[in-house]
Short mmCIF file of C-alpha atoms (C1' of nucleotides) in Angstrom, two decimals:
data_model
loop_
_atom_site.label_atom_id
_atom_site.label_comp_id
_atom_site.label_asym_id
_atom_site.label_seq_id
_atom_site.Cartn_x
_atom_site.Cartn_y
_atom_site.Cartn_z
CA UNK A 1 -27.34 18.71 -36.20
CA UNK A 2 -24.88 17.65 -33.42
CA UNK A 3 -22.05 19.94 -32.42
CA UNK A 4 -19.20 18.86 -30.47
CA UNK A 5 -19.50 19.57 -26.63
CA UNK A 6 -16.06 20.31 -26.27
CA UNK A 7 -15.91 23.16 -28.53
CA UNK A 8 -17.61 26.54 -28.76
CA UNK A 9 -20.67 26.21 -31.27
CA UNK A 10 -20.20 29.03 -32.76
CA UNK A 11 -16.78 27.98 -34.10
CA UNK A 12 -18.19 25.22 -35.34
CA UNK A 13 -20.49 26.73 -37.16
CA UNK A 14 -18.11 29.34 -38.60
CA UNK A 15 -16.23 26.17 -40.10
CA UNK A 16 -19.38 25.19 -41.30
CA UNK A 17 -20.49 28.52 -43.40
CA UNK A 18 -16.65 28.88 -44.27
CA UNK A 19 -16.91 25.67 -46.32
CA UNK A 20 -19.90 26.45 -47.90
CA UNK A 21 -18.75 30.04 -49.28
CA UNK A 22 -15.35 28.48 -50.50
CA UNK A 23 -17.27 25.32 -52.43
CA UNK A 24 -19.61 27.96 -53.79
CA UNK A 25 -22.57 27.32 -52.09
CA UNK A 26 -22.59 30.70 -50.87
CA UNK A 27 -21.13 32.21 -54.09
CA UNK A 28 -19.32 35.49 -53.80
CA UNK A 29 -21.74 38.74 -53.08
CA UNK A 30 -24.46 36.62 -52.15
CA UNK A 31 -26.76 37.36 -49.36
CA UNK A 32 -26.49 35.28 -46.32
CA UNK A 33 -29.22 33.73 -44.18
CA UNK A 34 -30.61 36.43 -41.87
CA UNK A 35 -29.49 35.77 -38.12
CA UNK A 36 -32.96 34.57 -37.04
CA UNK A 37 -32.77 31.80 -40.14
CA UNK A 38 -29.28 31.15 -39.30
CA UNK A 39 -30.33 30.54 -36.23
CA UNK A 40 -33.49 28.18 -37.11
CA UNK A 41 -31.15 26.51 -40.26
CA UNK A 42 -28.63 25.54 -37.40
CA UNK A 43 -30.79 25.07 -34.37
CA UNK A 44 -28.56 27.45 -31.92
CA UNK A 45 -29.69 30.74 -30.20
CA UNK A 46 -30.06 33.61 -32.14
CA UNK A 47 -26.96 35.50 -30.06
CA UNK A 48 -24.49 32.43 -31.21
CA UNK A 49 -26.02 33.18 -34.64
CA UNK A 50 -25.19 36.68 -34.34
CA UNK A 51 -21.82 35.63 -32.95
CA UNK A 52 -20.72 33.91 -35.99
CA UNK A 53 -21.08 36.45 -38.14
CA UNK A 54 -19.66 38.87 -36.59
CA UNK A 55 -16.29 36.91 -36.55
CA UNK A 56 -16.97 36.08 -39.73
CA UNK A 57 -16.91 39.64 -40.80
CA UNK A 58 -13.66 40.52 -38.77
CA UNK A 59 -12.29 37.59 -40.95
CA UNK A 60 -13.46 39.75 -43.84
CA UNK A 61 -15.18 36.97 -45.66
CA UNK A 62 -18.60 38.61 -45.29
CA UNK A 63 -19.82 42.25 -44.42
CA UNK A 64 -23.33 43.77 -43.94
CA UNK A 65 -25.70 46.69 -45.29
CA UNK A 66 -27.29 48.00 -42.80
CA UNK A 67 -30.97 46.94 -43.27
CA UNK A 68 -30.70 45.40 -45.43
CA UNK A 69 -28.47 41.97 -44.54
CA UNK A 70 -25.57 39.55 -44.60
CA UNK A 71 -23.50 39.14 -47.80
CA UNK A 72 -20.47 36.78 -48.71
CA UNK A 73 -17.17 38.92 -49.54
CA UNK A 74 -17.02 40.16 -53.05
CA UNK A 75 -13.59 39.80 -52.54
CA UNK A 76 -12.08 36.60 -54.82
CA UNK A 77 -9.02 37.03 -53.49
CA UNK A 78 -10.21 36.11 -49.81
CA UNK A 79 -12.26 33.15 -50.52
CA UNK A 80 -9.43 31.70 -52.64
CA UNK A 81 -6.87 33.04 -49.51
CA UNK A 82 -9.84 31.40 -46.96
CA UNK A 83 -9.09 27.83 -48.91
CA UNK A 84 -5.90 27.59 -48.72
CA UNK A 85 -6.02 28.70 -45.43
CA UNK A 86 -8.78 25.91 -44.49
CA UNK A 87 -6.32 23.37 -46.71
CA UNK A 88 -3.27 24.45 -44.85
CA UNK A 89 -4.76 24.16 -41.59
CA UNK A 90 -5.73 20.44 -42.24
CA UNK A 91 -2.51 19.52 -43.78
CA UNK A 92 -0.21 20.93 -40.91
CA UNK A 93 -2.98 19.25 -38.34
CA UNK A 94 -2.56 15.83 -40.19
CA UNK A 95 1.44 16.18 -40.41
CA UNK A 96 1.94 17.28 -36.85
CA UNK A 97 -1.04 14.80 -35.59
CA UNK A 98 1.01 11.70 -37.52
CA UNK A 99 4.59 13.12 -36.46
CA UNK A 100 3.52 13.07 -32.51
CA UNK A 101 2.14 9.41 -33.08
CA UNK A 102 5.97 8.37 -34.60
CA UNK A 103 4.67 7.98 -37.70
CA UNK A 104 6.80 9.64 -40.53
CA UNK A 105 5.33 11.51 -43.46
CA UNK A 106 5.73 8.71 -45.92
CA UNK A 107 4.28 6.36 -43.73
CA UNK A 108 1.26 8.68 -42.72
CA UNK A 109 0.95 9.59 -46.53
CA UNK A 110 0.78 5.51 -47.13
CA UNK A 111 -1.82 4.58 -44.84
CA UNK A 112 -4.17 7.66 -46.59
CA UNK A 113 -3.41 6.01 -49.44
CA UNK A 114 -5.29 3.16 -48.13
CA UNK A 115 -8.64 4.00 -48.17
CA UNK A 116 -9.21 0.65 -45.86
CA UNK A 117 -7.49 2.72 -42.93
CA UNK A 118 -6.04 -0.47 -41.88
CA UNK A 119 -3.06 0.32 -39.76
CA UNK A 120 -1.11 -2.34 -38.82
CA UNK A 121 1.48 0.09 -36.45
CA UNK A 122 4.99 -0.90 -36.22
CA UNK A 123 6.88 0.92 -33.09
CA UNK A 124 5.18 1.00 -29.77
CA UNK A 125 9.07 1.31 -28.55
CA UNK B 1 2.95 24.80 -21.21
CA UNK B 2 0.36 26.64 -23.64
CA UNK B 3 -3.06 25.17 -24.17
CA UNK B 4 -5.57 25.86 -27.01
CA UNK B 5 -8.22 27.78 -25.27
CA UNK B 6 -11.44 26.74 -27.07
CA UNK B 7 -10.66 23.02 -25.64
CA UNK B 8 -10.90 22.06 -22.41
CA UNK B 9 -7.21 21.62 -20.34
CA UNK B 10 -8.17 18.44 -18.88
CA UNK B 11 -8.76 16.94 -23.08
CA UNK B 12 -5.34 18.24 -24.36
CA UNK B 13 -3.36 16.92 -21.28
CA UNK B 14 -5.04 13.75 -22.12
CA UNK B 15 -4.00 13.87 -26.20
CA UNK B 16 -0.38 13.98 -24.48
CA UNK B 17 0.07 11.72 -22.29
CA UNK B 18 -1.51 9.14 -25.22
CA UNK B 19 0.95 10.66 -27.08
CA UNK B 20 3.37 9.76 -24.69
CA UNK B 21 2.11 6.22 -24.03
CA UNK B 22 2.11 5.65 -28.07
CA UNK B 23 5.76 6.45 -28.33
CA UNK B 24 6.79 4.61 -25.36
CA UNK B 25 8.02 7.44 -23.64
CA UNK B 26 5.82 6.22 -20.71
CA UNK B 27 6.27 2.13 -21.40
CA UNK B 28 3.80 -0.21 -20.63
CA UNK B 29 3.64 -0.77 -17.13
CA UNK B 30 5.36 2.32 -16.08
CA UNK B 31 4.36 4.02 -12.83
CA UNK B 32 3.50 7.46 -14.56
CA UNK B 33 3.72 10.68 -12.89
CA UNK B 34 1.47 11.32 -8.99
CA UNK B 35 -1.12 13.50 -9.39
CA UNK B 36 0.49 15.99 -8.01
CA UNK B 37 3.67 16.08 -10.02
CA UNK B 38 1.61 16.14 -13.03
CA UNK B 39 -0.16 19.22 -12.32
CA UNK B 40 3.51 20.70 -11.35
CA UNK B 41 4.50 19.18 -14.73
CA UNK B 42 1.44 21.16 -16.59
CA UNK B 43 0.91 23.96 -14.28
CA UNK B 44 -2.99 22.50 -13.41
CA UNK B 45 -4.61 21.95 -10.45
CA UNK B 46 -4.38 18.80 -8.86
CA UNK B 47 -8.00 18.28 -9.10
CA UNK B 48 -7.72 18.46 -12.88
CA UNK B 49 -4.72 16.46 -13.38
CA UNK B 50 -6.82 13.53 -11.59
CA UNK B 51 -9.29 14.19 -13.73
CA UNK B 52 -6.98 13.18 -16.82
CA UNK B 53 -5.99 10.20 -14.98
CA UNK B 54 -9.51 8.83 -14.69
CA UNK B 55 -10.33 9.33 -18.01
CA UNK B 56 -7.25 7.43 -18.93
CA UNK B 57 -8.68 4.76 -16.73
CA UNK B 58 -12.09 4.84 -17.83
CA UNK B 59 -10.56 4.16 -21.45
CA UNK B 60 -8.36 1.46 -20.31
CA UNK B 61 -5.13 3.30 -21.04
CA UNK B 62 -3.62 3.26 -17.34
CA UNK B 63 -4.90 1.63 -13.68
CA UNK B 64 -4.12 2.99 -9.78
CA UNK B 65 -3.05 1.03 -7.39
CA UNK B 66 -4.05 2.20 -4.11
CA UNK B 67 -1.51 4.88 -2.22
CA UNK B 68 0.79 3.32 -4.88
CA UNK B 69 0.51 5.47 -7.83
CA UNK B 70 -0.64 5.06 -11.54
CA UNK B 71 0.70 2.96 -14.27
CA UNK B 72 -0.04 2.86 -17.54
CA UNK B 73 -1.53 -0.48 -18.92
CA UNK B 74 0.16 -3.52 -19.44
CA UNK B 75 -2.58 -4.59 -21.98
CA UNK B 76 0.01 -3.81 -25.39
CA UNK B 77 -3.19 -4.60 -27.50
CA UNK B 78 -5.04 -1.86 -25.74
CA UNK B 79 -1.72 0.32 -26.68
CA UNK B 80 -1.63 -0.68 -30.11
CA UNK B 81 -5.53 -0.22 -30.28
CA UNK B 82 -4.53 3.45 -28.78
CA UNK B 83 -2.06 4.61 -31.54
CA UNK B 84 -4.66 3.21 -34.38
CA UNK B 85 -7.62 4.90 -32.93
CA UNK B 86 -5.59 8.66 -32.91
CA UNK B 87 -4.20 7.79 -36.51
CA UNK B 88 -7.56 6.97 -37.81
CA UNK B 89 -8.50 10.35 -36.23
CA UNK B 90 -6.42 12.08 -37.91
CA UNK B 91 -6.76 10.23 -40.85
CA UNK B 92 -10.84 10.90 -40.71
CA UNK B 93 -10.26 14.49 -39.69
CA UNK B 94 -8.10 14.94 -43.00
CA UNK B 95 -9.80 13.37 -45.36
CA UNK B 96 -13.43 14.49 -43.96
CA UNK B 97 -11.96 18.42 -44.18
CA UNK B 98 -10.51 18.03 -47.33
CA UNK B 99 -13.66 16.56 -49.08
CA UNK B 100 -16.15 19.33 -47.64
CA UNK B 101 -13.54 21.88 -49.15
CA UNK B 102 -14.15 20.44 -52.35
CA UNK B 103 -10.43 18.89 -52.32
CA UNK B 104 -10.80 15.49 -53.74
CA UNK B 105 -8.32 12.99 -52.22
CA UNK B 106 -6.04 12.45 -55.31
CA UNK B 107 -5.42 16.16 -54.57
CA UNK B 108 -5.11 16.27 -50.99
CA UNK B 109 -2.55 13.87 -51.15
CA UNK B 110 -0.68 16.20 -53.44
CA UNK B 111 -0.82 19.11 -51.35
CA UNK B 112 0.57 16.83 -48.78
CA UNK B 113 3.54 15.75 -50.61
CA UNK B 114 4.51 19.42 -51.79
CA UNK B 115 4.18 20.74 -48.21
CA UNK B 116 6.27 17.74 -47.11
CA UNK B 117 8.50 18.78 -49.17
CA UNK B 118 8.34 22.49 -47.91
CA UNK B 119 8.77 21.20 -44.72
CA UNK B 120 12.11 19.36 -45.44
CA UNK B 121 13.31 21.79 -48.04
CA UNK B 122 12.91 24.74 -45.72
CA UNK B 123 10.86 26.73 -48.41
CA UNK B 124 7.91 28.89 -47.31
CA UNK B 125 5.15 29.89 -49.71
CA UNK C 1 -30.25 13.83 5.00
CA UNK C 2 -27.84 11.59 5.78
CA UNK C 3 -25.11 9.72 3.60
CA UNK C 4 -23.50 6.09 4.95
CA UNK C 5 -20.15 7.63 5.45
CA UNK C 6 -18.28 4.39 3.94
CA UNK C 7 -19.71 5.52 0.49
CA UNK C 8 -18.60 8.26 -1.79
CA UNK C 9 -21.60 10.51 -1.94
CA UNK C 10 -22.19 10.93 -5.17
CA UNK C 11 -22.65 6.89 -5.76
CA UNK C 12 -24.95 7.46 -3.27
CA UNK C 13 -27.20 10.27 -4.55
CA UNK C 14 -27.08 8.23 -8.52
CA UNK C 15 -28.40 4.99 -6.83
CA UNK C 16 -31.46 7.17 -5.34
CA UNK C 17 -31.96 9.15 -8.98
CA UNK C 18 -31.70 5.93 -10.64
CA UNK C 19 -34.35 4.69 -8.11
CA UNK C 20 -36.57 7.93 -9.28
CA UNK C 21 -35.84 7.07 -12.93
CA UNK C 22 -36.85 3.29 -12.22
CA UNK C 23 -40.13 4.03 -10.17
CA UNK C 24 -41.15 6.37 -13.12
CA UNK C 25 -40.73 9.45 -10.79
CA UNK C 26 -38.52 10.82 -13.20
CA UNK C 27 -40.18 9.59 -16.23
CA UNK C 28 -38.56 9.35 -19.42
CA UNK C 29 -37.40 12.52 -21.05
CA UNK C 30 -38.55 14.38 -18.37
CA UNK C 31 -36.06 16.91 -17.48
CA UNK C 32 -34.08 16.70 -14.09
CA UNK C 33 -33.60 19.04 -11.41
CA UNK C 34 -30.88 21.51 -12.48
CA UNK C 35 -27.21 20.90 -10.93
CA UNK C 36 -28.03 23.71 -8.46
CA UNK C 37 -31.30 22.56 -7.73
CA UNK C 38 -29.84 19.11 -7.14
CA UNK C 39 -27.10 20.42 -4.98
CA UNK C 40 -29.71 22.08 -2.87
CA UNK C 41 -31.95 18.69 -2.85
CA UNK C 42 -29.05 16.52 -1.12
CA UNK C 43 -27.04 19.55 0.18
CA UNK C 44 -24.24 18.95 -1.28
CA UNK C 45 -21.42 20.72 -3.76
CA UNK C 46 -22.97 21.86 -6.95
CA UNK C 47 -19.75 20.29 -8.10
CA UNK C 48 -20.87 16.77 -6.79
CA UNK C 49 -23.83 17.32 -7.80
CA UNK C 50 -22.19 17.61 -11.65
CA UNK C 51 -20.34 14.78 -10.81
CA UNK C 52 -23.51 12.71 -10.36
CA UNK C 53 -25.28 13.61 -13.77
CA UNK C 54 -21.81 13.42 -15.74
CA UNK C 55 -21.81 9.50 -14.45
CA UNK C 56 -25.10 9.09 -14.86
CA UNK C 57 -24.60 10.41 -18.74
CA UNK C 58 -21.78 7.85 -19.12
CA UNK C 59 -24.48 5.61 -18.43
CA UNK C 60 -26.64 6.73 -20.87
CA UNK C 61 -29.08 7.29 -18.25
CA UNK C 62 -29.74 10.66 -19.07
CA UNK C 63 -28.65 13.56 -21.59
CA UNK C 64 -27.86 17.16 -21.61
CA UNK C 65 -28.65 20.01 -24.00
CA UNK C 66 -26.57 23.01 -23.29
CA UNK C 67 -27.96 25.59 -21.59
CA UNK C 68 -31.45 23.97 -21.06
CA UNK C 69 -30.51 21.56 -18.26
CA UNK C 70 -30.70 17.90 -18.16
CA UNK C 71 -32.71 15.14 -18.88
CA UNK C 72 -33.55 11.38 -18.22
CA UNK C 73 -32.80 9.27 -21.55
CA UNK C 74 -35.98 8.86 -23.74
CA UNK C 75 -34.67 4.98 -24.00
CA UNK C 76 -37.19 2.98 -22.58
CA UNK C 77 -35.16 -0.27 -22.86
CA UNK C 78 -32.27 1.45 -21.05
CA UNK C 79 -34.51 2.55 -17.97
CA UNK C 80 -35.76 -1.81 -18.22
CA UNK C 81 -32.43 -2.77 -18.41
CA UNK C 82 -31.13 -0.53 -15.70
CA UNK C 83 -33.91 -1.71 -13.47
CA UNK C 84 -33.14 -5.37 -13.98
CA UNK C 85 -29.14 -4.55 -13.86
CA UNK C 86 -30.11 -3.24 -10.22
CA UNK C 87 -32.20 -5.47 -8.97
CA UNK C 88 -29.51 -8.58 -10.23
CA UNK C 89 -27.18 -6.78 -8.43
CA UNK C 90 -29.41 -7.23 -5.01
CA UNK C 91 -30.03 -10.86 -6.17
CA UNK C 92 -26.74 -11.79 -6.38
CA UNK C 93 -25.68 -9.55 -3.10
CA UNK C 94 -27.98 -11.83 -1.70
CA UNK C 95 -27.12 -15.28 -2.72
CA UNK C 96 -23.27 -14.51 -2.29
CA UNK C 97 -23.53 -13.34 0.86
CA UNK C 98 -25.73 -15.82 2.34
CA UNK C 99 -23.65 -18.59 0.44
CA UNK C 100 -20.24 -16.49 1.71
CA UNK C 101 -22.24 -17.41 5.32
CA UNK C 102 -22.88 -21.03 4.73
CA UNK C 103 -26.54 -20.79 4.02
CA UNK C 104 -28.30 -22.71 1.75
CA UNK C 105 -29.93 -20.72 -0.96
CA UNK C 106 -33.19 -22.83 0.31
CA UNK C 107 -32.52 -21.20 4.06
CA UNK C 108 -32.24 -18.06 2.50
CA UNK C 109 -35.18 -17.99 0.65
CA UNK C 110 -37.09 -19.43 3.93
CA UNK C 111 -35.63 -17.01 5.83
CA UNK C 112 -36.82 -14.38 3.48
CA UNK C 113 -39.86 -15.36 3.22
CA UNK C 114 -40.56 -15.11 7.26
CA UNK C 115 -40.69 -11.86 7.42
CA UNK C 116 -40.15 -11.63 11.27
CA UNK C 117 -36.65 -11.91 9.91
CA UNK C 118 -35.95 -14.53 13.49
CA UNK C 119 -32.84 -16.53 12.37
CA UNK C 120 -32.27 -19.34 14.77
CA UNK C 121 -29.38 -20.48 13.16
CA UNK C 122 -28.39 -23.97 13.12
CA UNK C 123 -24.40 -24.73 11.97
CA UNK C 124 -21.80 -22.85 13.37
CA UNK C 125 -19.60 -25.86 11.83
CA UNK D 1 -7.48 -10.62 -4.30
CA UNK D 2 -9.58 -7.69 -5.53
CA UNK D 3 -10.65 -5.12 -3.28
CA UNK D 4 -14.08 -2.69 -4.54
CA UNK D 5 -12.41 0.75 -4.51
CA UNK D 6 -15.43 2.78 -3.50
CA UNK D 7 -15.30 0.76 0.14
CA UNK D 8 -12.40 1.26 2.89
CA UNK D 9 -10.52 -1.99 2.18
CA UNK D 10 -10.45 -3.10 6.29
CA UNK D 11 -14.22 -3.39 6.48
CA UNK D 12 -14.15 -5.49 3.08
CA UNK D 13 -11.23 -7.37 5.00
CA UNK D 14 -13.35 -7.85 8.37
CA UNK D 15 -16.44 -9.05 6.49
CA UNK D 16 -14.35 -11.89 4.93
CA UNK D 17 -13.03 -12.94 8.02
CA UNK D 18 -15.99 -12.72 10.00
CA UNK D 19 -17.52 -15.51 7.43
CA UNK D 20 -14.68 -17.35 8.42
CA UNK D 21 -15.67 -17.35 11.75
CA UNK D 22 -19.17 -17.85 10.90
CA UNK D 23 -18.31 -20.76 8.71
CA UNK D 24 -16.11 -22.38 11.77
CA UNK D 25 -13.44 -22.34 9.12
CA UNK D 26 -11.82 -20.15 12.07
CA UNK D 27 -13.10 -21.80 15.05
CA UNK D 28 -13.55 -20.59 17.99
CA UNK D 29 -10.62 -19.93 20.24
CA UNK D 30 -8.19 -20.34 17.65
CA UNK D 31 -5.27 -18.54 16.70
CA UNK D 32 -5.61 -16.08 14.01
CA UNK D 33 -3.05 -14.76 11.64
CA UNK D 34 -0.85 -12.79 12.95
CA UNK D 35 -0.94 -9.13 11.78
CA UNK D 36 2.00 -9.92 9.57
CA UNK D 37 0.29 -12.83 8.28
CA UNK D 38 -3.11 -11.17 7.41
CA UNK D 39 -0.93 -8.80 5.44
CA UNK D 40 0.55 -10.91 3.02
CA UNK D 41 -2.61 -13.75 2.90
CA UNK D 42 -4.72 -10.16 1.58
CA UNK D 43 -2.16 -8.48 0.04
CA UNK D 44 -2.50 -5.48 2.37
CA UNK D 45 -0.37 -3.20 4.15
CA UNK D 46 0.31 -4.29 8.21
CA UNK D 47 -1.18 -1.03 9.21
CA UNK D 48 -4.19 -1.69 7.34
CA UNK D 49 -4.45 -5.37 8.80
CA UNK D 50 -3.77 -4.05 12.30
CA UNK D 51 -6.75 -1.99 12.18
CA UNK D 52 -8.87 -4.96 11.10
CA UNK D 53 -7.70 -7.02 14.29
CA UNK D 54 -8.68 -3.57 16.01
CA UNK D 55 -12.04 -3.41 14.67
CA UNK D 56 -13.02 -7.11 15.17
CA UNK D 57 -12.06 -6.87 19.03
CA UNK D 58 -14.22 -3.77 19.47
CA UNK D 59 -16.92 -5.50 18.54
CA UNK D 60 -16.22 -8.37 20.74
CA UNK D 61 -15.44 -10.83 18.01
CA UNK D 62 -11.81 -11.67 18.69
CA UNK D 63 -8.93 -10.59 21.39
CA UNK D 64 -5.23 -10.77 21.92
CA UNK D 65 -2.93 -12.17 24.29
CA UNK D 66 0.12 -10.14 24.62
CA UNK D 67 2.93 -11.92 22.80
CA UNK D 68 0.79 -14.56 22.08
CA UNK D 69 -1.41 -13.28 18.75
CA UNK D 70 -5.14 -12.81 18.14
CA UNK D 71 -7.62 -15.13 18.81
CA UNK D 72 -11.04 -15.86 18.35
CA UNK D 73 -13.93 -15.27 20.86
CA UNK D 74 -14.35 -18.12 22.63
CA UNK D 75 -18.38 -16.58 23.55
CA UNK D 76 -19.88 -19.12 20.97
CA UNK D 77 -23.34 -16.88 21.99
CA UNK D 78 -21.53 -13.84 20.17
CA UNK D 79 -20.26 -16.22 17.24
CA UNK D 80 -24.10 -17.12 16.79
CA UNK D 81 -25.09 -13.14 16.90
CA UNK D 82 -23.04 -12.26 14.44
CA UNK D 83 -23.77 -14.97 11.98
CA UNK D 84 -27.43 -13.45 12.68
CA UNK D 85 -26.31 -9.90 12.59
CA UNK D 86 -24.72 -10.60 8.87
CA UNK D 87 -27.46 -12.42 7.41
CA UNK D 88 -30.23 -10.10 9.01
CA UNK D 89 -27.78 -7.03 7.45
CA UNK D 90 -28.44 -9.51 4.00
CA UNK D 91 -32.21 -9.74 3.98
CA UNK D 92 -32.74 -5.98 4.99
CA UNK D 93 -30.57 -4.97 1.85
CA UNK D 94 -32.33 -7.06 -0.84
CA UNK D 95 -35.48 -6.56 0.59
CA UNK D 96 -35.22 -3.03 1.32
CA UNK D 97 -33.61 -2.19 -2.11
CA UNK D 98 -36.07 -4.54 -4.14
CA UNK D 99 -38.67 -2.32 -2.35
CA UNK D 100 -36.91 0.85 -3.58
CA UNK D 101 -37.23 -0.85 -7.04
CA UNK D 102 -41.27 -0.93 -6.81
CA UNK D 103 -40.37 -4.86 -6.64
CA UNK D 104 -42.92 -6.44 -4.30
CA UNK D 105 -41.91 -9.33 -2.14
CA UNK D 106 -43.43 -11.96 -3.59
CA UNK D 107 -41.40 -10.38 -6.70
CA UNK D 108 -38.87 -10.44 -5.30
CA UNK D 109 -38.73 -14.37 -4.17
CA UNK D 110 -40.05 -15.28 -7.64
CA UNK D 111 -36.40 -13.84 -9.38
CA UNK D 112 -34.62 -15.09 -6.41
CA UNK D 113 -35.89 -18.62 -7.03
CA UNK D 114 -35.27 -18.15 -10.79
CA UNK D 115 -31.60 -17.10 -10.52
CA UNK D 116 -31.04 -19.73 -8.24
CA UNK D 117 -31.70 -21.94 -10.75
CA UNK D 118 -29.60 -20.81 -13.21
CA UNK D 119 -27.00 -20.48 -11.02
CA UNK D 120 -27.88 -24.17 -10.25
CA UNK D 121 -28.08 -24.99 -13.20
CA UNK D 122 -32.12 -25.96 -12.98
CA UNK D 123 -31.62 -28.14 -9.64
CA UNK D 124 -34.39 -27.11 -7.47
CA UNK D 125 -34.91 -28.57 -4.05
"C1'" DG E 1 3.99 9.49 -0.08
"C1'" DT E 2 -0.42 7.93 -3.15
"C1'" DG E 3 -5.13 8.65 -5.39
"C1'" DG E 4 -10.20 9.66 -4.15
"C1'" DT E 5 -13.60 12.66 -2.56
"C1'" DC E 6 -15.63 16.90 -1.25
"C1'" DT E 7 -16.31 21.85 -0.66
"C1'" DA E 8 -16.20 26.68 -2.06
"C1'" DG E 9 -16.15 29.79 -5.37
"C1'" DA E 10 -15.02 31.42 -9.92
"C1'" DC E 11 -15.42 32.00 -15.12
"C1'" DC E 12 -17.24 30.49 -19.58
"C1'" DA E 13 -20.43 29.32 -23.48
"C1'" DC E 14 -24.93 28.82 -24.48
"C1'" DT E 15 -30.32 29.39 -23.99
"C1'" DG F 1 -30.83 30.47 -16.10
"C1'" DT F 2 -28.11 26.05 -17.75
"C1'" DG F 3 -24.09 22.67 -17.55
"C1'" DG F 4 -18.82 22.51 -18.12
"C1'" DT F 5 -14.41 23.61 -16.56
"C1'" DC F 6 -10.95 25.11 -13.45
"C1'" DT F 7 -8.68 26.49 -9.17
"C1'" DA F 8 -7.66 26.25 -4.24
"C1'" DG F 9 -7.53 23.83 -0.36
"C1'" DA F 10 -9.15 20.29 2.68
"C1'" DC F 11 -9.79 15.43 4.60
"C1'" DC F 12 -9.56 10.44 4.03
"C1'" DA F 13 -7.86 5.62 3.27
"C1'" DC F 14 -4.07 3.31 2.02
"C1'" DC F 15 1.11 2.30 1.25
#
DNA sequence: GTGGTCTAGACCACT
DNA sequence: GTGGTCTAGACCACC
């Protein structure tokens, strides 16, 4: 497991977990790995471990019982909101990414198209 | 001047003056902004902004003359190598997200279309 | 300890680490003095001293885990190749310059050889 | 005409012209370039040049008539130093930093006399 | 004026 | 404790 230097690990991780609860790897109401495995599972420190799931729970997609755990939202709703938000998030960072490169939405939407990725730009002004 | 704070200044100063190189808003060749007026220009400390600028130089983007200034490449290849490498990015970065959210790509590129659309229709969800 | 003056400092202190790293005092994987410590060792900045191990990481000379300090690489052929890089460089220092003087890489070696170092040279053209 | 950026550009300027003093290709008690001259033959600014001509006539090596220029030493004992100084300078670098390398000296003759023949293409004398 | 280097001291995320 | 980042302010060589 490699994490990116230039961002906090336990965001990354969040992502991580995020993804996993919205494909249903976590399903809903589903106990979570315990900090400590968390912790082992993604080779970080037990405090980032805590970290992430404490955010996570201000996000409301999980919640504990005391003694007895970490469990996934029983809240559909949320996980369905969570994906959209995740799907959102990508789509906006693509758009905006491809707008502040001059490329134009049908042009950006093109090259994805592509699967090669070959990008034979045009304008360099 | 906002920055992201869970990336480092020095990065997202460097994403736009790329930016800026890729639309030829600084043109090949062009002296670009001192030091100094470039941490007036972002509200940094000098000592940052010339850290941007040897980054830049490190990837081959611009070169210093002595007491001269810095200007960006004259290498257009290097340019056009620039603008592919951040599309590709972005490209990776979408398509990457999209598939650990379960999104295949047909779809993805449908949600991209329809928020196009939003975008140019004015429509909010 | 004292630094040639004509010479940044911190290409100063990575020559003498990558001397340590060479000579198998800092063997491979072995993990370095911390950024303090190494501040302390050459009295100088602890900012330097960052500056030293961030090149030397660009070098892929050594690595860093976060928060437990930082290491020399565990790349043997990287520590040979960095040892022959550096002693190439001396060769050819050599050759050039004696060349640069109008001796004969014969003379040179001769002259190398005696290791009373006496030149009595001969053509002043 | 590239300078190395991590060296003050006058001494890189004052080695090359003592070798052309050494080499007689500036004999002794000739004319050298004026300041103005020295500034456009190395591309560098007259102030810069100036304090080469400065440097070289502390150290004995050339001196100025007023309103005439600068001129070689006409001591052909300090001409013969100096060629000794610079290639005595040589052999204490590569031998020193072979040394630093845990390269012995009969090493260090062996690669010598094996680069020299590539760079000779095999011609050994 | 320019960039390059260095110091001093601070805050942050992570172990 | 660790390295990474940032600020503030200084000096230097060079133009």
């Amino acid at each position: 497991m490699e994490f990116n230097p230039s961002l906090p690990i336990y965001l990354q991780v969040i992502t991580m977990i995020q993804r996993e609860i919205v494909l249903g790897i976590l399903p809903m109401g589903a106990r979570m790995p315990s900090v400590r495995e968390l912790a082992i599972q993604y080779t970080i420190n037990p405090n980032t471990a805590s970290r992430v799931y404490k955010e996570l729970e201000n996000e409301g997609i999980c919640f504990t019982k005391r003694g007895m755990g970490t469990f996934v939202t029983e809240n559909g709703a949320r996980v369905q909101q969570l994906k959209t938000e995740m799907a959102q998030e990508l789509i906006h960072q693509f758009l905006d990414g491809m707008q502040q490169l001059g490329i134009s939405e049908e042009e950006a939407i093109q090259m994805l198209k592509k699967e090669n990725h070959i990008f034979k730009g045009g304008n360099v002004c």
